[in-house]
mmCIF file of C-alpha atoms in Angstrom:
data_model
loop_
_atom_site.group_PDB
_atom_site.id
_atom_site.type_symbol
_atom_site.label_atom_id
_atom_site.label_comp_id
_atom_site.label_asym_id
_atom_site.label_seq_id
_atom_site.Cartn_x
_atom_site.Cartn_y
_atom_site.Cartn_z
ATOM 1 C CA MET A 1 17.212 4.419 -7.307
ATOM 2 C CA GLY A 2 16.620 1.183 -5.435
ATOM 3 C CA VAL A 3 12.855 1.635 -5.285
ATOM 4 C CA ALA A 4 10.657 -1.307 -6.182
ATOM 5 C CA LEU A 5 8.788 -1.027 -9.477
ATOM 6 C CA ARG A 6 5.038 -0.454 -9.197
ATOM 7 C CA VAL A 7 2.527 -2.217 -11.449
ATOM 8 C CA ILE A 8 -0.577 -0.113 -12.094
ATOM 9 C CA PRO A 9 -3.744 -1.100 -13.939
ATOM 10 C CA CYS A 10 -5.514 1.822 -15.576
ATOM 11 C CA LEU A 11 -9.285 2.124 -15.664
ATOM 12 C CA ASP A 12 -10.509 4.379 -18.460
ATOM 13 C CA VAL A 13 -14.035 5.260 -17.393
ATOM 14 C CA SER A 14 -16.775 6.680 -19.584
ATOM 15 C CA ALA A 15 -20.283 7.276 -18.253
ATOM 16 C CA GLY A 16 -19.569 5.046 -15.266
ATOM 17 C CA ARG A 17 -18.199 2.043 -17.208
ATOM 18 C CA VAL A 18 -14.641 0.944 -17.956
ATOM 19 C CA VAL A 19 -13.863 1.207 -21.671
ATOM 20 C CA LYS A 20 -10.848 0.376 -23.807
ATOM 21 C CA GLY A 21 -10.002 1.071 -27.416
ATOM 22 C CA VAL A 22 -7.025 1.428 -29.710
ATOM 23 C CA HIS A 23 -5.712 4.993 -29.921
ATOM 24 C CA PHE A 24 -8.746 6.009 -27.849
ATOM 25 C CA GLU A 25 -11.151 4.935 -30.607
ATOM 26 C CA ASN A 26 -13.674 2.091 -31.062
ATOM 27 C CA LEU A 27 -14.167 1.819 -27.330
ATOM 28 C CA ALA A 28 -15.308 -1.543 -25.994
ATOM 29 C CA ASP A 29 -17.019 -2.041 -22.657
ATOM 30 C CA ALA A 30 -14.643 -3.663 -20.181
ATOM 31 C CA GLY A 31 -16.856 -3.775 -17.117
ATOM 32 C CA ASP A 32 -17.796 -2.059 -13.882
ATOM 33 C CA PRO A 33 -14.959 0.092 -12.465
ATOM 34 C CA VAL A 34 -15.638 -0.750 -8.834
ATOM 35 C CA GLU A 35 -15.671 -4.496 -9.535
ATOM 36 C CA LEU A 36 -12.518 -4.336 -11.651
ATOM 37 C CA ALA A 37 -10.754 -2.176 -9.084
ATOM 38 C CA LYS A 38 -11.559 -4.692 -6.374
ATOM 39 C CA VAL A 39 -10.210 -7.570 -8.473
ATOM 40 C CA TYR A 40 -6.983 -5.689 -9.206
ATOM 41 C CA GLY A 41 -6.557 -4.846 -5.535
ATOM 42 C CA GLU A 42 -6.893 -8.536 -4.688
ATOM 43 C CA GLN A 43 -4.523 -9.506 -7.520
ATOM 44 C CA GLY A 44 -1.743 -7.411 -6.023
ATOM 45 C CA ALA A 45 -1.815 -4.171 -8.006
ATOM 46 C CA ASP A 46 0.334 -1.535 -6.294
ATOM 47 C CA GLU A 47 -1.872 1.361 -7.318
ATOM 48 C CA LEU A 48 -4.852 2.086 -9.522
ATOM 49 C CA THR A 49 -5.229 4.876 -12.032
ATOM 50 C CA PHE A 50 -8.694 5.977 -12.903
ATOM 51 C CA LEU A 51 -9.170 8.253 -15.913
ATOM 52 C CA ASP A 52 -12.516 9.762 -16.784
ATOM 53 C CA VAL A 53 -12.167 9.763 -20.564
ATOM 54 C CA SER A 54 -15.494 11.467 -21.162
ATOM 55 C CA ALA A 55 -14.799 14.143 -18.595
ATOM 56 C CA SER A 56 -17.593 16.399 -19.635
ATOM 57 C CA VAL A 57 -19.744 18.342 -17.229
ATOM 58 C CA GLU A 58 -22.625 15.854 -17.088
ATOM 59 C CA ASP A 59 -20.308 13.046 -15.981
ATOM 60 C CA ARG A 60 -18.881 14.819 -12.954
ATOM 61 C CA GLY A 61 -21.494 13.355 -10.593
ATOM 62 C CA THR A 62 -20.869 9.871 -11.948
ATOM 63 C CA THR A 63 -17.138 10.234 -11.424
ATOM 64 C CA MET A 64 -17.437 11.362 -7.817
ATOM 65 C CA GLU A 65 -19.765 8.499 -7.015
ATOM 66 C CA VAL A 66 -17.540 5.926 -8.741
ATOM 67 C CA VAL A 67 -14.404 7.300 -7.037
ATOM 68 C CA THR A 68 -16.096 7.116 -3.644
ATOM 69 C CA ARG A 69 -17.306 3.552 -4.251
ATOM 70 C CA THR A 70 -13.896 2.485 -5.577
ATOM 71 C CA ALA A 71 -12.025 4.042 -2.653
ATOM 72 C CA GLU A 72 -14.277 2.151 -0.234
ATOM 73 C CA GLN A 73 -13.448 -1.181 -1.926
ATOM 74 C CA VAL A 74 -9.767 -0.755 -2.610
ATOM 75 C CA PHE A 75 -6.934 -0.271 -0.156
ATOM 76 C CA ILE A 76 -4.146 0.762 -2.504
ATOM 77 C CA PRO A 77 -3.398 4.304 -3.723
ATOM 78 C CA LEU A 78 -5.927 5.606 -6.224
ATOM 79 C CA THR A 79 -5.009 8.226 -8.824
ATOM 80 C CA VAL A 80 -7.901 9.998 -10.524
ATOM 81 C CA GLY A 81 -7.774 12.149 -13.628
ATOM 82 C CA GLY A 82 -9.978 13.599 -16.327
ATOM 83 C CA GLY A 83 -11.411 17.082 -16.386
ATOM 84 C CA VAL A 84 -9.429 18.378 -13.393
ATOM 85 C CA ARG A 85 -9.256 22.135 -13.969
ATOM 86 C CA SER A 86 -8.882 23.776 -10.572
ATOM 87 C CA VAL A 87 -7.704 23.472 -6.986
ATOM 88 C CA GLU A 88 -11.403 23.016 -6.066
ATOM 89 C CA ASP A 89 -11.674 19.989 -8.394
ATOM 90 C CA VAL A 90 -8.641 18.464 -6.688
ATOM 91 C CA ALA A 91 -10.084 19.088 -3.220
ATOM 92 C CA ARG A 92 -13.352 17.403 -4.236
ATOM 93 C CA LEU A 93 -11.617 14.315 -5.638
ATOM 94 C CA LEU A 94 -9.307 13.964 -2.623
ATOM 95 C CA GLY A 95 -12.410 14.295 -0.456
ATOM 96 C CA ALA A 96 -14.086 11.502 -2.427
ATOM 97 C CA GLY A 97 -11.170 9.182 -1.633
ATOM 98 C CA ALA A 98 -8.538 9.756 -4.323
ATOM 99 C CA ASP A 99 -4.901 9.709 -3.168
ATOM 100 C CA LYS A 100 -3.392 11.420 -6.203
ATOM 101 C CA ILE A 101 -4.738 13.569 -9.007
ATOM 102 C CA SER A 102 -3.715 13.360 -12.633
ATOM 103 C CA VAL A 103 -3.835 16.553 -14.700
ATOM 104 C CA ASN A 104 -3.426 16.830 -18.457
ATOM 105 C CA THR A 105 -5.244 19.298 -20.732
ATOM 106 C CA ALA A 106 -5.963 21.947 -18.105
ATOM 107 C CA ALA A 107 -2.243 22.199 -17.304
ATOM 108 C CA ILE A 108 -1.399 22.619 -20.990
ATOM 109 C CA ASN A 109 -3.940 25.438 -21.197
ATOM 110 C CA ARG A 110 -2.694 27.024 -17.971
ATOM 111 C CA PRO A 111 0.613 25.656 -16.628
ATOM 112 C CA GLU A 112 0.331 27.724 -13.439
ATOM 113 C CA LEU A 113 -2.380 25.267 -12.317
ATOM 114 C CA LEU A 114 0.416 22.794 -11.542
ATOM 115 C CA ARG A 115 2.065 25.209 -9.119
ATOM 116 C CA GLU A 116 -1.286 26.015 -7.495
ATOM 117 C CA ILE A 117 -2.079 22.330 -6.880
ATOM 118 C CA SER A 118 1.376 21.395 -5.577
ATOM 119 C CA THR A 119 1.452 24.454 -3.311
ATOM 120 C CA GLU A 120 -1.996 23.709 -1.902
ATOM 121 C CA PHE A 121 -1.758 19.919 -1.471
ATOM 122 C CA GLY A 122 1.927 18.978 -1.825
ATOM 123 C CA ASN A 123 3.609 17.580 -4.923
ATOM 124 C CA GLN A 124 3.029 13.976 -3.815
ATOM 125 C CA VAL A 125 -0.611 14.225 -4.924
ATOM 126 C CA LEU A 126 0.123 15.695 -8.360
ATOM 127 C CA VAL A 127 0.671 13.524 -11.431
ATOM 128 C CA LEU A 128 1.096 15.105 -14.863
ATOM 129 C CA SER A 129 -0.272 12.909 -17.612
ATOM 130 C CA VAL A 130 1.643 13.464 -20.866
ATOM 131 C CA ASP A 131 0.083 12.004 -24.027
ATOM 132 C CA ALA A 132 3.046 12.161 -26.398
ATOM 133 C CA ARG A 133 3.720 11.030 -29.954
ATOM 134 C CA ARG A 134 6.520 11.140 -32.493
ATOM 135 C CA VAL A 135 6.622 14.036 -34.918
ATOM 136 C CA GLN A 136 8.114 14.480 -38.365
ATOM 137 C CA GLU A 137 11.594 15.929 -38.556
ATOM 138 C CA ASP A 138 10.411 19.450 -39.337
ATOM 139 C CA GLY A 139 11.981 21.082 -36.300
ATOM 140 C CA SER A 140 8.619 21.971 -34.730
ATOM 141 C CA SER A 141 9.489 19.733 -31.793
ATOM 142 C CA PRO A 142 13.238 19.709 -31.056
ATOM 143 C CA SER A 143 13.161 16.335 -29.284
ATOM 144 C CA GLY A 144 11.084 14.664 -32.003
ATOM 145 C CA TYR A 145 8.203 14.109 -29.546
ATOM 146 C CA GLU A 146 5.203 16.349 -29.083
ATOM 147 C CA VAL A 147 2.399 16.600 -26.564
ATOM 148 C CA THR A 148 -1.149 15.893 -27.746
ATOM 149 C CA THR A 149 -4.644 16.499 -26.394
ATOM 150 C CA HIS A 150 -8.104 15.098 -27.202
ATOM 151 C CA GLY A 151 -7.004 11.469 -26.958
ATOM 152 C CA GLY A 152 -3.981 11.968 -29.162
ATOM 153 C CA ARG A 153 -5.915 13.576 -31.993
ATOM 154 C CA ARG A 154 -4.677 17.120 -31.579
ATOM 155 C CA SER A 155 -1.197 18.565 -31.238
ATOM 156 C CA ALA A 156 -0.720 20.813 -28.218
ATOM 157 C CA GLY A 157 2.163 22.578 -29.960
ATOM 158 C CA LEU A 158 4.525 21.617 -27.129
ATOM 159 C CA ASP A 159 7.740 19.646 -27.224
ATOM 160 C CA ALA A 160 7.249 16.664 -24.888
ATOM 161 C CA LEU A 161 10.654 16.930 -23.192
ATOM 162 C CA GLU A 162 10.408 20.691 -22.716
ATOM 163 C CA TRP A 163 6.937 20.233 -21.191
ATOM 164 C CA VAL A 164 8.198 17.625 -18.720
ATOM 165 C CA LYS A 165 11.030 19.963 -17.655
ATOM 166 C CA GLN A 166 8.644 22.888 -17.220
ATOM 167 C CA ALA A 167 6.176 20.752 -15.247
ATOM 168 C CA GLN A 168 8.927 19.650 -12.863
ATOM 169 C CA ASP A 169 9.826 23.282 -12.235
ATOM 170 C CA LEU A 170 6.156 23.974 -11.452
ATOM 171 C CA GLY A 171 6.081 21.268 -8.774
ATOM 172 C CA VAL A 172 4.759 18.078 -10.370
ATOM 173 C CA GLY A 173 5.421 15.009 -8.218
ATOM 174 C CA GLU A 174 5.208 12.327 -10.897
ATOM 175 C CA ILE A 175 5.006 12.009 -14.696
ATOM 176 C CA LEU A 176 2.697 9.546 -16.448
ATOM 177 C CA LEU A 177 4.093 9.188 -19.962
ATOM 178 C CA ASN A 178 1.637 7.688 -22.402
ATOM 179 C CA SER A 179 2.724 6.843 -25.944
ATOM 180 C CA MET A 180 -0.141 7.750 -28.253
ATOM 181 C CA ASP A 181 1.527 5.844 -31.107
ATOM 182 C CA HIS A 182 1.469 2.646 -29.059
ATOM 183 C CA ASP A 183 -1.702 3.138 -26.971
ATOM 184 C CA GLY A 184 -3.961 0.080 -27.061
ATOM 185 C CA THR A 185 -1.857 -1.646 -29.728
ATOM 186 C CA THR A 186 -0.249 -4.216 -27.359
ATOM 187 C CA LYS A 187 2.921 -4.038 -29.507
ATOM 188 C CA GLY A 188 5.167 -2.898 -26.657
ATOM 189 C CA PHE A 189 6.044 0.375 -24.957
ATOM 190 C CA ASP A 190 7.778 3.158 -26.890
ATOM 191 C CA LEU A 191 11.205 2.477 -25.399
ATOM 192 C CA GLU A 192 13.021 5.216 -27.277
ATOM 193 C CA MET A 193 10.645 7.945 -26.142
ATOM 194 C CA THR A 194 10.551 6.618 -22.573
ATOM 195 C CA ARG A 195 14.353 6.609 -22.469
ATOM 196 C CA ALA A 196 14.500 10.211 -23.723
ATOM 197 C CA VAL A 197 12.072 11.362 -21.020
ATOM 198 C CA ARG A 198 13.793 9.323 -18.294
ATOM 199 C CA GLU A 199 17.071 11.111 -19.004
ATOM 200 C CA ILE A 200 15.619 14.541 -18.221
ATOM 201 C CA CYS A 201 13.002 13.536 -15.657
ATOM 202 C CA SER A 202 13.984 13.928 -11.999
ATOM 203 C CA VAL A 203 10.648 12.796 -10.526
ATOM 204 C CA PRO A 204 9.116 9.305 -10.621
ATOM 205 C CA LEU A 205 8.176 8.234 -14.160
ATOM 206 C CA ILE A 206 5.292 5.933 -15.071
ATOM 207 C CA ALA A 207 5.454 4.293 -18.515
ATOM 208 C CA SER A 208 2.188 3.705 -20.353
ATOM 209 C CA GLY A 209 0.923 2.739 -23.770
ATOM 210 C CA GLY A 210 1.409 -0.509 -25.658
ATOM 211 C CA ALA A 211 1.920 -3.299 -23.108
ATOM 212 C CA GLY A 212 1.210 -6.669 -24.681
ATOM 213 C CA THR A 213 3.510 -9.240 -23.100
ATOM 214 C CA VAL A 214 5.481 -9.755 -19.909
ATOM 215 C CA GLU A 215 8.628 -9.067 -21.969
ATOM 216 C CA ASP A 216 7.273 -5.608 -22.822
ATOM 217 C CA PHE A 217 7.078 -4.755 -19.124
ATOM 218 C CA VAL A 218 10.599 -6.077 -18.549
ATOM 219 C CA ALA A 219 12.013 -4.049 -21.455
ATOM 220 C CA VAL A 220 10.572 -0.761 -20.230
ATOM 221 C CA ALA A 221 11.464 -1.502 -16.590
ATOM 222 C CA LYS A 222 15.115 -1.812 -17.611
ATOM 223 C CA ILE A 223 15.064 1.837 -18.715
ATOM 224 C CA GLY A 224 14.641 2.723 -15.057
ATOM 225 C CA VAL A 225 11.013 3.787 -14.885
ATOM 226 C CA ASP A 226 9.393 3.784 -11.457
ATOM 227 C CA ALA A 227 6.091 2.244 -12.498
ATOM 228 C CA VAL A 228 4.432 0.519 -15.443
ATOM 229 C CA LEU A 229 0.818 1.140 -16.331
ATOM 230 C CA ALA A 230 -1.443 -0.906 -18.576
ATOM 231 C CA ALA A 231 -5.108 -1.401 -19.362
ATOM 232 C CA SER A 232 -6.006 -3.768 -22.217
ATOM 233 C CA VAL A 233 -3.816 -6.703 -21.165
ATOM 234 C CA PHE A 234 -5.339 -6.678 -17.692
ATOM 235 C CA HIS A 235 -8.970 -5.901 -18.549
ATOM 236 C CA PHE A 236 -9.251 -8.610 -21.184
ATOM 237 C CA GLY A 237 -7.408 -11.236 -19.157
ATOM 238 C CA THR A 238 -4.326 -11.507 -21.394
ATOM 239 C CA LEU A 239 -2.097 -11.136 -18.347
ATOM 240 C CA THR A 240 -2.626 -10.993 -14.608
ATOM 241 C CA ILE A 241 -0.794 -8.641 -12.258
ATOM 242 C CA ALA A 242 0.924 -11.697 -10.743
ATOM 243 C CA GLN A 243 2.204 -12.887 -14.136
ATOM 244 C CA VAL A 244 3.690 -9.470 -14.819
ATOM 245 C CA LYS A 245 5.317 -9.289 -11.379
ATOM 246 C CA ASP A 246 6.688 -12.832 -11.651
ATOM 247 C CA GLY A 247 8.153 -12.015 -15.054
ATOM 248 C CA LEU A 248 9.760 -8.859 -13.743
ATOM 249 C CA ARG A 249 11.211 -10.718 -10.727
ATOM 250 C CA SER A 250 12.600 -13.430 -13.001
ATOM 251 C CA ALA A 251 14.358 -10.707 -14.994
ATOM 252 C CA GLY A 252 15.976 -9.447 -11.794
ATOM 253 C CA ILE A 253 13.749 -6.405 -11.373
ATOM 254 C CA GLU A 254 12.603 -5.595 -7.857
ATOM 255 C CA VAL A 255 8.822 -5.354 -7.575
ATOM 256 C CA ARG A 256 6.600 -4.716 -4.588
#
């Protein structure tokens, strides 16, 4: 493809604070989102992803305010997700300063939402977040990977590869693939699943879930993903953006 790999820190925000857990459980406070965003911008992050993990009604105001404050501090593309259910939600978030919108559960419940958003705003603003995990060989998911909701706790009854294909047909501009088996474990990306999705995915693919070392980023980059996303390793100071980019460059991978 010849496009430089993007390195994206992910801020999981709950009630206005950045949190991080393992498999979305036992969440620890990781700081103020605006402060962290600013630091990552200065460190050379290519984009920021901002997920409201407690996207319930009472947090909407908090999210808008945090998005606005983050957008004022940070001069790299900002993707916002969590609780986006309508074209109106997208318009509000873009108005608050988001550059792209990530949709997950609402699209599973009503796939047509993807077409509505891409028709209204263009597919470049629409990211589909796919929380996928391995399934037992019972034939319920032909590819062996299924889509989950509720932080990986509930099966959506969808085959992950079929869902990615359908989403592309509906006008999604980018896929964020998050391995629920690896999320927060820092034991490396799910390379097998990422490879399977890459083979059928014609839009940019972001790999997420499990980054622990620079080598992990290199391994998943070699599959041909367009971006790598991580949270724990950056929030808790295990790695800096620069260390990841240097490691990727040393391995012969073009980064921004």
